[in-house]
Short mmCIF file of C-alpha atoms and ligand atoms in Angstrom, two decimals:
data_model
loop_
_atom_site.label_atom_id
_atom_site.label_comp_id
_atom_site.label_asym_id
_atom_site.label_seq_id
_atom_site.Cartn_x
_atom_site.Cartn_y
_atom_site.Cartn_z
CA MET A 849 4.82 38.67 -4.57
CA SER A 850 3.82 42.30 -5.26
CA THR A 851 3.11 44.47 -2.27
CA GLN A 852 -0.06 46.47 -1.68
CA ARG A 853 0.46 50.09 -0.70
CA ILE A 854 -1.88 51.42 2.00
CA VAL A 855 -2.25 54.70 3.84
CA VAL A 856 -2.06 54.63 7.64
CA ALA A 857 -3.28 57.37 9.98
CA HIS A 858 -2.38 56.85 13.64
CA GLY A 859 -5.25 59.01 14.90
CA ASP A 860 -5.65 60.57 18.34
CA GLY A 861 -5.84 59.45 21.99
CA ILE A 862 -5.08 55.72 22.09
CA GLY A 863 -4.79 55.77 18.28
CA PRO A 864 -0.95 55.81 18.08
CA GLU A 865 -0.56 52.97 20.63
CA ILE A 866 -3.07 50.63 19.03
CA THR A 867 -1.92 51.49 15.49
CA ASN A 868 1.69 50.70 16.37
CA ALA A 869 0.58 47.40 17.95
CA VAL A 870 -1.33 46.47 14.79
CA LEU A 871 1.55 47.45 12.48
CA ARG A 872 3.91 45.28 14.55
CA VAL A 873 1.61 42.28 14.09
CA LEU A 874 1.32 42.93 10.34
CA GLN A 875 5.08 43.24 10.00
CA ALA A 876 5.84 40.16 12.11
CA ASN A 877 3.56 38.23 9.76
CA ASN A 878 5.60 39.48 6.76
CA THR A 879 2.36 40.80 5.28
CA PRO A 880 3.12 42.15 1.80
CA LEU A 881 2.03 45.73 2.56
CA GLU A 882 3.82 49.05 2.16
CA TYR A 883 2.76 51.94 4.34
CA GLU A 884 2.43 55.63 3.70
CA PHE A 885 1.67 57.66 6.81
CA VAL A 886 -0.60 60.70 7.00
CA GLU A 887 -1.66 62.91 9.86
CA ILE A 888 -5.39 63.37 10.13
CA GLY A 889 -7.54 64.29 13.12
CA GLU A 890 -6.99 66.57 16.08
CA ARG A 891 -3.70 68.15 14.97
CA ALA A 892 -5.02 68.84 11.48
CA TYR A 893 -8.17 70.39 13.00
CA LEU A 894 -6.08 72.59 15.26
CA LYS A 895 -3.95 73.71 12.29
CA GLY A 896 -7.18 75.09 10.81
CA HIS A 897 -8.29 72.26 8.48
CA SER A 898 -12.01 72.09 9.31
CA THR A 899 -12.38 68.52 7.96
CA GLY A 900 -9.48 67.20 10.06
CA ILE A 901 -7.58 66.33 6.86
CA SER A 902 -4.80 68.53 5.44
CA PRO A 903 -4.55 68.99 1.63
CA GLU A 904 -1.29 66.96 1.65
CA ALA A 905 -3.01 64.06 3.48
CA TRP A 906 -5.87 64.25 0.97
CA GLU A 907 -3.46 63.91 -1.90
CA VAL A 908 -1.96 60.73 -0.45
CA ILE A 909 -5.37 59.21 0.43
CA ARG A 910 -6.75 60.01 -3.05
CA ALA A 911 -3.71 58.43 -4.71
CA GLN A 912 -3.61 55.19 -2.65
CA ARG A 913 -7.33 54.82 -1.82
CA ILE A 914 -6.93 52.17 0.93
CA LEU A 915 -6.74 53.64 4.45
CA LEU A 916 -6.23 52.09 7.89
CA LYS A 917 -7.31 54.74 10.35
CA GLY A 918 -6.85 55.03 14.12
CA PRO A 919 -9.69 56.70 16.04
CA ILE A 920 -10.00 60.47 15.80
CA THR A 921 -10.94 62.95 18.50
CA THR A 922 -13.50 65.36 17.09
CA PRO A 923 -13.01 68.73 18.85
CA GLN A 924 -16.18 70.03 20.50
CA GLY A 925 -18.04 72.93 18.85
CA GLY A 926 -16.41 75.36 16.39
CA GLY A 927 -17.61 74.23 12.94
CA TYR A 928 -15.40 71.11 12.74
CA LYS A 929 -16.59 68.44 10.33
CA SER A 930 -16.36 64.73 11.05
CA VAL A 931 -13.40 63.05 9.32
CA ASN A 932 -15.54 59.97 8.73
CA VAL A 933 -18.39 61.79 7.03
CA THR A 934 -15.89 63.72 4.90
CA LEU A 935 -14.05 60.56 3.82
CA ARG A 936 -17.30 58.70 3.20
CA LYS A 937 -18.71 61.41 0.98
CA ALA A 938 -15.53 62.39 -0.88
CA LEU A 939 -14.42 58.81 -1.66
CA GLY A 940 -17.93 57.46 -2.37
CA LEU A 941 -17.72 54.86 0.42
CA PHE A 942 -21.16 53.35 -0.18
CA ALA A 943 -20.94 50.36 2.17
CA ASN A 944 -20.48 50.29 5.91
CA VAL A 945 -19.48 46.81 7.08
CA ARG A 946 -19.83 45.97 10.78
CA PRO A 947 -19.14 42.46 11.98
CA CYS A 948 -20.61 41.83 15.46
CA ARG A 949 -19.88 38.56 17.16
CA ALA A 950 -19.59 37.02 20.59
CA TYR A 951 -16.37 35.45 21.87
CA THR A 952 -17.83 33.58 24.82
CA PRO A 953 -16.73 32.41 27.27
CA TYR A 954 -13.64 34.60 26.89
CA VAL A 955 -15.72 37.77 26.58
CA ALA A 956 -19.16 37.82 28.27
CA SER A 957 -22.18 38.05 25.93
CA LEU A 958 -25.91 37.47 26.25
CA HIS A 959 -25.85 35.53 22.98
CA PRO A 960 -22.83 33.22 22.91
CA LYS A 961 -23.50 32.00 19.34
CA MET A 962 -24.00 35.42 17.79
CA ASN A 963 -21.91 36.02 14.67
CA VAL A 964 -23.57 38.63 12.47
CA VAL A 965 -22.27 41.08 9.87
CA ILE A 966 -24.31 44.16 9.06
CA LEU A 967 -23.86 45.83 5.68
CA ARG A 968 -25.39 49.25 5.72
CA GLU A 969 -25.88 51.40 2.64
CA ASN A 970 -23.92 54.53 3.46
CA GLU A 971 -24.87 57.37 1.10
CA GLU A 972 -28.58 57.37 0.31
CA ASP A 973 -31.97 56.99 2.00
CA LEU A 974 -33.03 59.67 4.47
CA TYR A 975 -29.35 60.54 4.96
CA ALA A 976 -29.17 62.26 1.58
CA GLY A 977 -29.92 65.35 3.65
CA ILE A 978 -32.63 66.79 1.37
CA GLU A 979 -35.09 68.34 3.79
CA TYR A 980 -37.55 71.20 3.41
CA ARG A 981 -39.97 73.16 5.49
CA GLN A 982 -42.98 73.40 3.22
CA SER A 983 -45.48 75.48 5.17
CA GLN A 984 -46.32 76.62 8.69
CA GLU A 985 -46.94 73.01 9.69
CA VAL A 986 -45.20 70.66 7.29
CA VAL A 987 -41.58 69.56 6.87
CA LEU A 988 -40.41 66.94 4.39
CA ASP A 989 -37.34 64.72 4.09
CA LEU A 990 -36.68 63.10 0.73
CA LYS A 991 -35.89 59.41 0.96
CA VAL A 992 -33.55 58.79 -1.96
CA VAL A 993 -33.03 55.19 -3.06
CA THR A 994 -31.32 54.54 -6.39
CA ARG A 995 -30.95 51.35 -8.39
CA PRO A 996 -27.14 51.71 -8.75
CA GLY A 997 -26.83 52.53 -5.02
CA SER A 998 -28.92 49.51 -4.05
CA GLU A 999 -27.08 47.24 -6.49
CA SER A 1000 -23.68 48.27 -5.17
CA ILE A 1001 -24.40 47.51 -1.51
CA ILE A 1002 -26.36 44.33 -2.23
CA ARG A 1003 -23.76 42.93 -4.63
CA TYR A 1004 -21.08 43.84 -2.08
CA ALA A 1005 -23.02 41.89 0.58
CA PHE A 1006 -23.05 38.75 -1.56
CA GLU A 1007 -19.38 39.12 -2.52
CA TYR A 1008 -18.55 39.65 1.16
CA ALA A 1009 -20.47 36.50 2.11
CA ARG A 1010 -18.52 34.60 -0.53
CA ALA A 1011 -15.11 35.96 0.55
CA TYR A 1012 -15.73 35.24 4.23
CA GLY A 1013 -17.31 31.80 3.79
CA ARG A 1014 -20.70 32.96 5.08
CA LYS A 1015 -23.88 30.96 4.42
CA LYS A 1016 -26.84 33.32 4.24
CA VAL A 1017 -27.64 36.93 3.30
CA THR A 1018 -30.78 38.51 4.78
CA CYS A 1019 -32.26 41.69 3.33
CA MET A 1020 -34.24 43.90 5.72
CA THR A 1021 -36.67 46.58 4.47
CA LYS A 1022 -40.08 48.03 5.19
CA ASP A 1023 -41.43 47.42 1.70
CA ASN A 1024 -44.91 46.51 2.94
CA ILE A 1025 -45.27 50.29 3.54
CA MET A 1026 -42.62 51.96 1.34
CA LYS A 1027 -43.40 50.00 -1.78
CA MET A 1028 -41.37 52.16 -4.15
CA THR A 1029 -38.16 52.95 -2.24
CA ASP A 1030 -37.77 49.91 0.00
CA GLY A 1031 -39.57 47.91 -2.70
CA LEU A 1032 -36.78 48.73 -5.18
CA PHE A 1033 -34.12 47.65 -2.66
CA HIS A 1034 -35.93 44.34 -2.06
CA ARG A 1035 -36.45 43.72 -5.78
CA VAL A 1036 -32.77 44.35 -6.57
CA PHE A 1037 -31.86 41.99 -3.71
CA ASP A 1038 -34.00 39.20 -5.21
CA GLU A 1039 -32.45 39.76 -8.66
CA ILE A 1040 -28.86 39.66 -7.38
CA ALA A 1041 -29.47 36.72 -5.01
CA ARG A 1042 -30.18 34.55 -8.07
CA GLU A 1043 -26.56 35.07 -9.19
CA TYR A 1044 -25.25 33.49 -5.96
CA PRO A 1045 -27.02 30.10 -5.82
CA GLU A 1046 -24.52 28.71 -3.30
CA LEU A 1047 -25.68 31.27 -0.70
CA LYS A 1048 -29.04 31.21 1.06
CA SER A 1049 -31.01 34.43 0.93
CA ASP A 1050 -34.16 35.71 2.57
CA HIS A 1051 -36.00 38.92 3.41
CA LEU A 1052 -37.39 40.17 6.71
CA ILE A 1053 -39.50 43.23 7.37
CA ILE A 1054 -37.18 45.51 9.37
CA ASP A 1055 -39.25 45.53 12.59
CA ILE A 1056 -39.35 41.76 12.95
CA GLY A 1057 -35.74 41.64 11.73
CA ALA A 1058 -34.60 44.04 14.47
CA ALA A 1059 -36.54 42.05 17.08
CA ARG A 1060 -34.89 38.85 15.88
CA LEU A 1061 -31.44 40.48 15.96
CA ALA A 1062 -32.02 41.46 19.59
CA ALA A 1063 -33.58 38.14 20.71
CA GLN A 1064 -32.19 35.40 18.43
CA PRO A 1065 -29.12 36.81 16.64
CA GLU A 1066 -27.80 33.29 16.11
CA MET A 1067 -30.46 32.88 13.39
CA LEU A 1068 -28.85 35.65 11.31
CA ASP A 1069 -25.60 35.68 9.33
CA VAL A 1070 -25.04 38.58 6.86
CA ILE A 1071 -27.63 41.39 6.91
CA VAL A 1072 -27.90 43.98 4.13
CA THR A 1073 -30.13 47.00 4.57
CA LEU A 1074 -30.78 50.66 3.85
CA ASN A 1075 -28.91 53.48 5.60
CA LEU A 1076 -31.26 54.38 8.48
CA TYR A 1077 -32.20 50.81 9.37
CA GLY A 1078 -28.52 49.83 9.18
CA ASP A 1079 -27.56 52.63 11.55
CA ILE A 1080 -30.03 51.40 14.16
CA LEU A 1081 -29.30 47.69 13.62
CA SER A 1082 -25.52 48.19 13.99
CA ASP A 1083 -25.95 49.64 17.45
CA ILE A 1084 -28.41 46.95 18.52
CA ALA A 1085 -26.01 44.28 17.27
CA ALA A 1086 -22.94 45.81 18.96
CA GLN A 1087 -24.81 46.05 22.27
CA VAL A 1088 -26.16 42.50 22.05
CA ALA A 1089 -22.76 41.01 21.11
CA GLY A 1090 -21.15 42.68 24.11
CA SER A 1091 -17.86 43.12 22.30
CA ILE A 1092 -17.81 46.67 20.94
CA GLY A 1093 -14.16 47.10 22.00
CA LEU A 1094 -13.16 44.20 19.76
CA ALA A 1095 -15.05 45.15 16.61
CA GLY A 1096 -13.56 46.53 13.42
CA SER A 1097 -15.53 48.29 10.75
CA ALA A 1098 -15.04 49.09 7.09
CA ASN A 1099 -16.34 51.81 4.81
CA VAL A 1100 -16.02 50.60 1.27
CA GLY A 1101 -16.47 52.25 -2.13
CA GLN A 1102 -16.07 51.20 -5.74
CA ASP A 1103 -12.32 51.92 -5.75
CA ALA A 1104 -11.52 53.16 -2.22
CA ALA A 1105 -11.96 51.84 1.31
CA MET A 1106 -11.30 52.89 4.88
CA PHE A 1107 -10.87 50.49 7.82
CA GLU A 1108 -11.06 51.42 11.51
CA ALA A 1109 -12.04 50.23 14.99
CA VAL A 1110 -15.65 50.80 16.04
CA HIS A 1111 -14.59 52.51 19.29
CA GLY A 1112 -13.32 56.10 19.65
CA SER A 1113 -10.02 57.63 20.76
CA ALA A 1114 -10.55 56.85 24.49
CA PRO A 1115 -8.68 59.93 25.81
CA ASP A 1116 -9.24 58.68 29.39
CA ILE A 1117 -6.73 55.84 28.91
CA ALA A 1118 -4.46 57.34 26.24
CA GLY A 1119 -0.69 56.90 26.72
CA LYS A 1120 -1.06 54.24 29.46
CA ASP A 1121 -0.36 51.15 27.35
CA ILE A 1122 -3.62 49.53 28.48
CA ALA A 1123 -5.85 50.02 25.39
CA ASN A 1124 -7.06 46.94 23.58
CA PRO A 1125 -5.76 46.99 19.99
CA SER A 1126 -8.20 44.23 18.88
CA GLY A 1127 -10.77 46.52 17.22
CA LEU A 1128 -8.16 48.03 14.91
CA LEU A 1129 -6.52 44.63 14.37
CA ASN A 1130 -9.87 43.21 13.23
CA ALA A 1131 -10.27 46.22 10.93
CA ALA A 1132 -6.80 45.47 9.49
CA ILE A 1133 -7.91 41.85 8.93
CA GLN A 1134 -10.93 43.16 6.98
CA LEU A 1135 -8.51 45.28 4.94
CA LEU A 1136 -6.39 42.25 4.11
CA VAL A 1137 -9.40 40.25 2.87
CA HIS A 1138 -10.55 43.27 0.88
CA VAL A 1139 -7.25 43.62 -0.98
CA GLY A 1140 -7.00 39.88 -1.65
CA LEU A 1141 -4.56 38.87 1.11
CA ALA A 1142 -6.91 36.26 2.56
CA HIS A 1143 -4.12 33.94 3.70
CA ASP A 1144 -2.49 36.69 5.80
CA ALA A 1145 -5.87 37.73 7.17
CA GLN A 1146 -6.53 34.17 8.28
CA ARG A 1147 -3.15 33.68 9.96
CA ILE A 1148 -3.46 36.90 11.95
CA ARG A 1149 -7.10 36.32 12.86
CA ASN A 1150 -6.35 32.80 14.10
CA ALA A 1151 -3.34 33.98 16.13
CA TRP A 1152 -5.56 36.66 17.69
CA LEU A 1153 -8.25 34.06 18.57
CA CYS A 1154 -5.53 31.88 20.14
CA ALA A 1155 -4.41 34.80 22.35
CA LEU A 1156 -8.03 35.33 23.45
CA GLU A 1157 -8.45 31.60 24.19
CA ASP A 1158 -5.20 31.49 26.15
CA GLY A 1159 -6.64 34.15 28.45
CA ILE A 1160 -4.11 36.84 27.48
CA HIS A 1161 -6.43 39.81 27.97
CA THR A 1162 -6.18 43.58 28.16
CA PRO A 1163 -7.89 45.12 31.23
CA ASP A 1164 -11.15 45.98 29.36
CA ILE A 1165 -11.97 42.28 28.86
CA PHE A 1166 -10.08 40.78 31.82
CA ARG A 1167 -12.50 38.58 33.80
CA GLU A 1168 -11.60 35.65 36.01
CA PRO A 1169 -11.72 32.67 35.63
CA PHE A 1170 -11.61 33.05 31.82
CA SER A 1171 -8.62 35.39 31.83
CA ALA A 1172 -5.17 34.11 32.73
CA GLN A 1173 -2.87 37.10 32.26
CA ARG A 1174 -3.65 40.83 32.36
CA VAL A 1175 -1.50 42.53 29.72
CA GLY A 1176 -1.03 45.95 28.15
CA THR A 1177 -1.30 46.99 24.50
CA ARG A 1178 2.27 46.08 23.57
CA ALA A 1179 2.30 42.75 25.39
CA PHE A 1180 -1.02 41.80 23.80
CA ALA A 1181 0.48 42.42 20.34
CA ASP A 1182 3.48 40.26 21.38
CA ALA A 1183 1.07 37.47 22.40
CA VAL A 1184 -0.60 37.59 18.97
CA ILE A 1185 2.80 37.59 17.22
CA GLU A 1186 3.93 34.53 19.24
CA ARG A 1187 0.84 32.65 18.07
CA LEU A 1188 1.13 33.38 14.31
CA GLY A 1189 0.69 30.04 12.56
CA ASN A 1190 -1.48 28.53 15.34
CA ALA A 1191 -5.18 27.73 15.05
CA PRO A 1192 -7.69 28.25 17.87
CA GLU A 1193 -9.13 25.25 19.68
CA PHE A 1194 -12.58 26.47 20.72
CA LEU A 1195 -13.37 29.68 18.84
CA ASP A 1196 -14.14 29.11 15.14
CA ALA A 1197 -11.01 29.23 13.00
CA LEU A 1198 -11.90 31.07 9.84
CA THR A 1199 -11.12 30.26 6.25
CA TYR A 1200 -11.27 33.30 4.01
CA ARG A 1201 -11.64 32.72 0.29
CA GLU A 1202 -8.94 34.12 -1.97
CA GLY A 1203 -9.71 36.80 -4.52
CA GLY A 1204 -10.66 39.84 -2.47
CA ILE A 1205 -13.94 41.67 -2.81
CA HIS A 1206 -14.77 43.30 -6.13
CA ILE A 1207 -18.06 44.36 -7.54
CA VAL A 1208 -18.81 45.00 -11.17
CA PRO A 1209 -21.89 47.18 -11.75
CA ARG A 1210 -24.35 46.00 -14.40
CA ALA A 1211 -25.49 48.19 -17.27
CA LEU A 1212 -29.28 48.08 -17.34
CA PRO A 1213 -31.52 48.59 -20.37
CA LYS A 1214 -33.37 51.93 -20.34
CA GLN A 1215 -37.14 51.76 -19.82
CA GLU A 1216 -39.61 53.98 -21.65
CA GLN A 1217 -40.47 56.88 -19.30
CA LYS A 1218 -43.83 58.46 -20.06
CA LEU A 1219 -45.41 61.52 -18.42
CA VAL A 1220 -48.94 60.51 -17.27
CA GLY A 1221 -49.80 63.20 -14.73
CA VAL A 1222 -48.72 65.57 -12.01
CA ASP A 1223 -49.17 65.99 -8.26
CA VAL A 1224 -49.50 69.65 -7.34
CA PHE A 1225 -48.91 70.48 -3.68
CA LEU A 1226 -50.76 73.49 -2.33
CA VAL A 1227 -50.54 75.46 0.89
CA TRP A 1228 -54.06 76.41 2.03
CA ASP A 1229 -55.30 77.31 5.48
CA LYS A 1230 -58.76 78.82 5.00
CA ALA A 1231 -62.42 77.99 5.75
CA ASP A 1232 -61.56 75.64 8.64
CA ARG A 1233 -59.60 73.60 6.13
CA ALA A 1234 -62.82 72.07 4.78
CA PRO A 1235 -61.61 69.94 1.83
CA ASN A 1236 -64.68 70.62 -0.28
CA VAL A 1237 -64.07 74.39 -0.18
CA LEU A 1238 -60.61 74.02 -1.70
CA GLY A 1239 -61.76 71.05 -3.82
CA ASN A 1240 -64.62 73.01 -5.40
CA GLN A 1241 -62.25 75.84 -6.34
CA ILE A 1242 -59.92 73.31 -7.94
CA LEU A 1243 -62.80 71.68 -9.85
CA GLN A 1244 -63.53 74.99 -11.57
CA ILE A 1245 -60.18 74.86 -13.31
CA ASP A 1246 -60.18 73.47 -16.85
CA ALA A 1247 -56.95 71.48 -16.82
CA SER A 1248 -57.56 69.55 -20.05
CA PRO A 1249 -55.95 67.25 -21.19
CA LEU A 1250 -55.14 66.73 -17.49
CA GLN A 1251 -58.06 65.44 -15.40
CA PHE A 1252 -58.36 66.20 -11.67
CA LYS A 1253 -58.33 62.85 -9.87
CA MET A 1254 -58.28 63.47 -6.15
CA MET A 1255 -56.95 65.59 -3.32
CA THR A 1256 -55.07 64.14 -0.33
CA ASN A 1257 -53.89 65.53 2.98
CA ARG A 1258 -50.90 63.77 4.59
CA GLY A 1259 -51.34 61.03 1.96
CA VAL A 1260 -55.03 60.33 2.74
CA LYS A 1261 -57.73 61.07 0.16
CA VAL A 1262 -59.97 63.91 1.42
CA PHE A 1263 -61.78 65.00 -1.78
CA PRO A 1264 -63.99 64.04 -3.56
CA ASP A 1265 -66.08 61.39 -1.74
CA ALA A 1266 -63.66 60.80 1.05
CA ASN A 1267 -63.41 60.22 4.71
CA ALA A 1268 -63.27 63.81 5.97
CA GLU A 1269 -62.44 62.84 9.54
CA THR A 1270 -58.67 62.64 9.11
CA ALA A 1271 -56.76 65.49 10.76
CA ARG A 1272 -55.73 68.00 8.08
CA ALA A 1273 -52.47 69.90 7.90
CA ASP A 1274 -52.01 73.07 5.84
CA MET A 1275 -50.49 71.32 2.81
CA TRP A 1276 -52.66 69.57 0.21
CA ARG A 1277 -51.86 67.43 -2.80
CA CYS A 1278 -53.97 67.53 -5.97
CA ARG A 1279 -53.47 64.64 -8.37
CA TYR A 1280 -54.03 65.10 -12.11
CA LEU A 1281 -53.77 62.34 -14.72
CA GLY A 1282 -54.00 62.49 -18.51
CA GLU A 1283 -52.99 61.01 -21.83
CA ASN A 1284 -50.59 62.25 -24.50
CA LEU A 1285 -49.12 64.75 -22.09
CA ALA A 1286 -46.31 67.21 -22.51
CA PHE A 1287 -44.78 69.28 -19.74
CA ASP A 1288 -46.41 72.37 -21.34
CA HIS A 1289 -49.77 70.98 -20.14
CA VAL A 1290 -48.43 70.90 -16.58
CA LEU A 1291 -47.16 74.48 -16.89
CA ALA A 1292 -50.57 75.64 -18.20
CA LEU A 1293 -52.29 73.97 -15.21
CA LEU A 1294 -49.91 75.60 -12.74
CA GLU A 1295 -50.55 78.98 -14.30
CA GLN A 1296 -54.31 78.56 -13.87
CA ILE A 1297 -54.01 77.51 -10.22
CA ASN A 1298 -51.65 80.41 -9.53
CA ARG A 1299 -54.00 82.88 -11.21
CA ARG A 1300 -56.69 81.93 -8.68
CA GLY A 1301 -54.40 82.99 -5.85
CA ILE A 1302 -53.80 79.44 -4.59
CA HIS A 1303 -50.27 78.97 -3.25
CA ILE A 1304 -48.38 76.19 -5.09
CA ASN A 1305 -45.27 75.07 -3.23
CA LYS A 1306 -44.17 71.89 -4.99
CA ILE A 1307 -44.97 69.58 -7.88
CA GLU A 1308 -44.08 65.98 -8.68
CA ASN A 1309 -44.39 64.69 -12.22
CA LEU A 1310 -46.05 61.28 -12.49
CA TYR A 1311 -44.49 58.78 -14.90
CA THR A 1312 -44.90 55.23 -16.04
CA PHE A 1313 -41.83 53.12 -16.91
CA ASP A 1314 -42.50 50.55 -19.64
CA GLY A 1315 -46.15 50.98 -18.68
CA GLU A 1316 -45.58 50.33 -14.94
CA ARG A 1317 -46.81 52.99 -12.51
CA GLY A 1318 -43.90 55.01 -11.07
CA TYR A 1319 -45.78 56.63 -8.18
CA SER A 1320 -47.70 55.42 -5.16
CA LEU A 1321 -51.48 55.58 -4.87
CA GLY A 1322 -53.06 57.86 -2.26
CA GLN A 1323 -54.63 56.19 0.77
CA GLY A 1324 -58.23 55.65 -0.39
CA GLU A 1325 -57.52 56.43 -4.09
P1 LIG B 369 -14.63 55.86 23.16
O1 LIG B 369 -14.98 54.65 22.35
O2 LIG B 369 -13.37 56.54 22.81
O3 LIG B 369 -14.55 55.45 24.71
C1 LIG B 369 -15.65 54.88 25.44
C2 LIG B 369 -15.10 54.05 26.60
O4 LIG B 369 -14.53 52.85 26.09
C3 LIG B 369 -14.01 54.75 27.38
O5 LIG B 369 -14.13 54.42 28.75
C4 LIG B 369 -12.72 54.15 26.84
O6 LIG B 369 -11.67 54.12 27.76
C5 LIG B 369 -13.16 52.74 26.47
N1 LIG B 369 -12.42 52.24 25.31
C6 LIG B 369 -12.57 52.63 24.01
N2 LIG B 369 -11.72 51.96 23.23
C7 LIG B 369 -11.01 51.15 24.04
C8 LIG B 369 -9.97 50.22 23.80
N3 LIG B 369 -9.50 50.00 22.56
N4 LIG B 369 -9.46 49.56 24.86
C9 LIG B 369 -9.95 49.75 26.09
N5 LIG B 369 -10.94 50.62 26.39
C10 LIG B 369 -11.45 51.31 25.37
O7 LIG B 369 -15.88 56.86 23.08
P2 LIG B 369 -16.01 58.37 23.56
O8 LIG B 369 -15.32 58.53 24.89
O9 LIG B 369 -17.44 58.67 23.44
O10 LIG B 369 -15.25 59.22 22.47
C11 LIG B 369 -13.93 59.73 22.62
C12 LIG B 369 -13.54 60.48 21.35
O11 LIG B 369 -13.51 59.57 20.25
C13 LIG B 369 -14.51 61.60 20.96
O12 LIG B 369 -13.78 62.71 20.51
C14 LIG B 369 -15.30 61.01 19.81
O13 LIG B 369 -15.75 62.00 18.91
C15 LIG B 369 -14.25 60.12 19.17
N6 LIG B 369 -14.79 58.99 18.37
C16 LIG B 369 -14.14 58.71 17.21
C17 LIG B 369 -14.55 57.63 16.44
C18 LIG B 369 -13.81 57.35 15.16
O14 LIG B 369 -12.76 57.91 14.92
N7 LIG B 369 -14.35 56.49 14.32
C19 LIG B 369 -15.62 56.82 16.85
C20 LIG B 369 -16.26 57.12 18.07
C21 LIG B 369 -15.83 58.21 18.83
#
């Protein structure tokens, strides 16, 4: 059998102890892996590499593209960048995968039947980091949702569900409000779900979905969602499951992936041989499934569940009467190794499907994109901000073939014929629509507005795509 080469970084604090424990388990299982070691984290930071990754380590990671990483201590202050954010961005790791489950009665949890996996889109949404101050009063953050980005994470969620023998994938969005961005994510989910008829699929609005995750997590299985919602849901789920020290996590891209424990480098217990290596071991199990070594993943996972059931526990989860023997990091790894080949009696033994996790992006037909108007954003703070004063100035402009349609403030129509009671900030949007438009018409309009001394600070072109409106309506339009 051919071996898979992976990169291993021991990390900081308890990182070396738990990484060595995990490598011992992998080796005792004769897992067909070859290891290449790199040093990333504290030492690299202190040598002056602000990302915590030396150029040599980068070369190895870029060449091998599969990384098992111990936790990293991020030095306080001083312009250091997070290793995780750097890896995520540079390797295009679009999916964050966080399994959260209870292991009761061996580990206490409020929800003994909880067994949820959260797949969070990792690169887009409000985390694209495109923010602007627009005026004295207004700041904006661009929420970026793309079709390829949505397809990648959603397809990954269904492939993940298939590989791990899961039953249902739930999409969570707020598309009742954000009809374009979250609406696209939901629509792509519905399209892709049809390709996986053996899996159940449904959609929940994120607020009710989060409430359900906190109160009835046993009703959920695999959750796929946008970046911000996923960030919040992952923490709710980890807290509710009560097993953050046991959880692994994966950051996955089209042709690269990084696996790590959810917890940090725990400097308070480093070097004492008492850290629980389970989080990193579960991350290594995710790695094995990812690279198509499902059989090895299953053997190691089942041996680990047997050790938990037999009450062989590290101090962080030791609790009488469910624990029988308090052990350190090394002895816990020995206990897992002794149980390789055994299946648990009470905790669910897992069967992973062979084949690994691969996604193949679809090529989509291009739609006809037609310019049908423009939104011009103005900064204006005069005449008590009475909309009709600004509106009447705007009406004097001959914008033909563009026609002035309406003016909004904070998304609410304020001119003409509008509810003038809404509080008004110092940034206004004027909507123009027209037929047979070219961008020259937009430029001519901007020139006229500018000539009247009105401050333009932003425009958005309005398009249709195959005749379908590609912009939202104003409140009251
Ligand atoms: P932490 O997760 O390291 O520790 C929190 C508490 O949990 C501590 O009491 C610790 O002893 C305990 N703990 C953590 N892992 C354990 C394990 N495997 N076994 C037993 N007990 C364990 O969080 P922190 O103290 O906030 O962070 C410490 C350092 O880790 C910081 O520098 C932080 O930036 C870094 N960190 C790194 C990552 C990562 O590399 N992905 C994630 C989180 C934090």
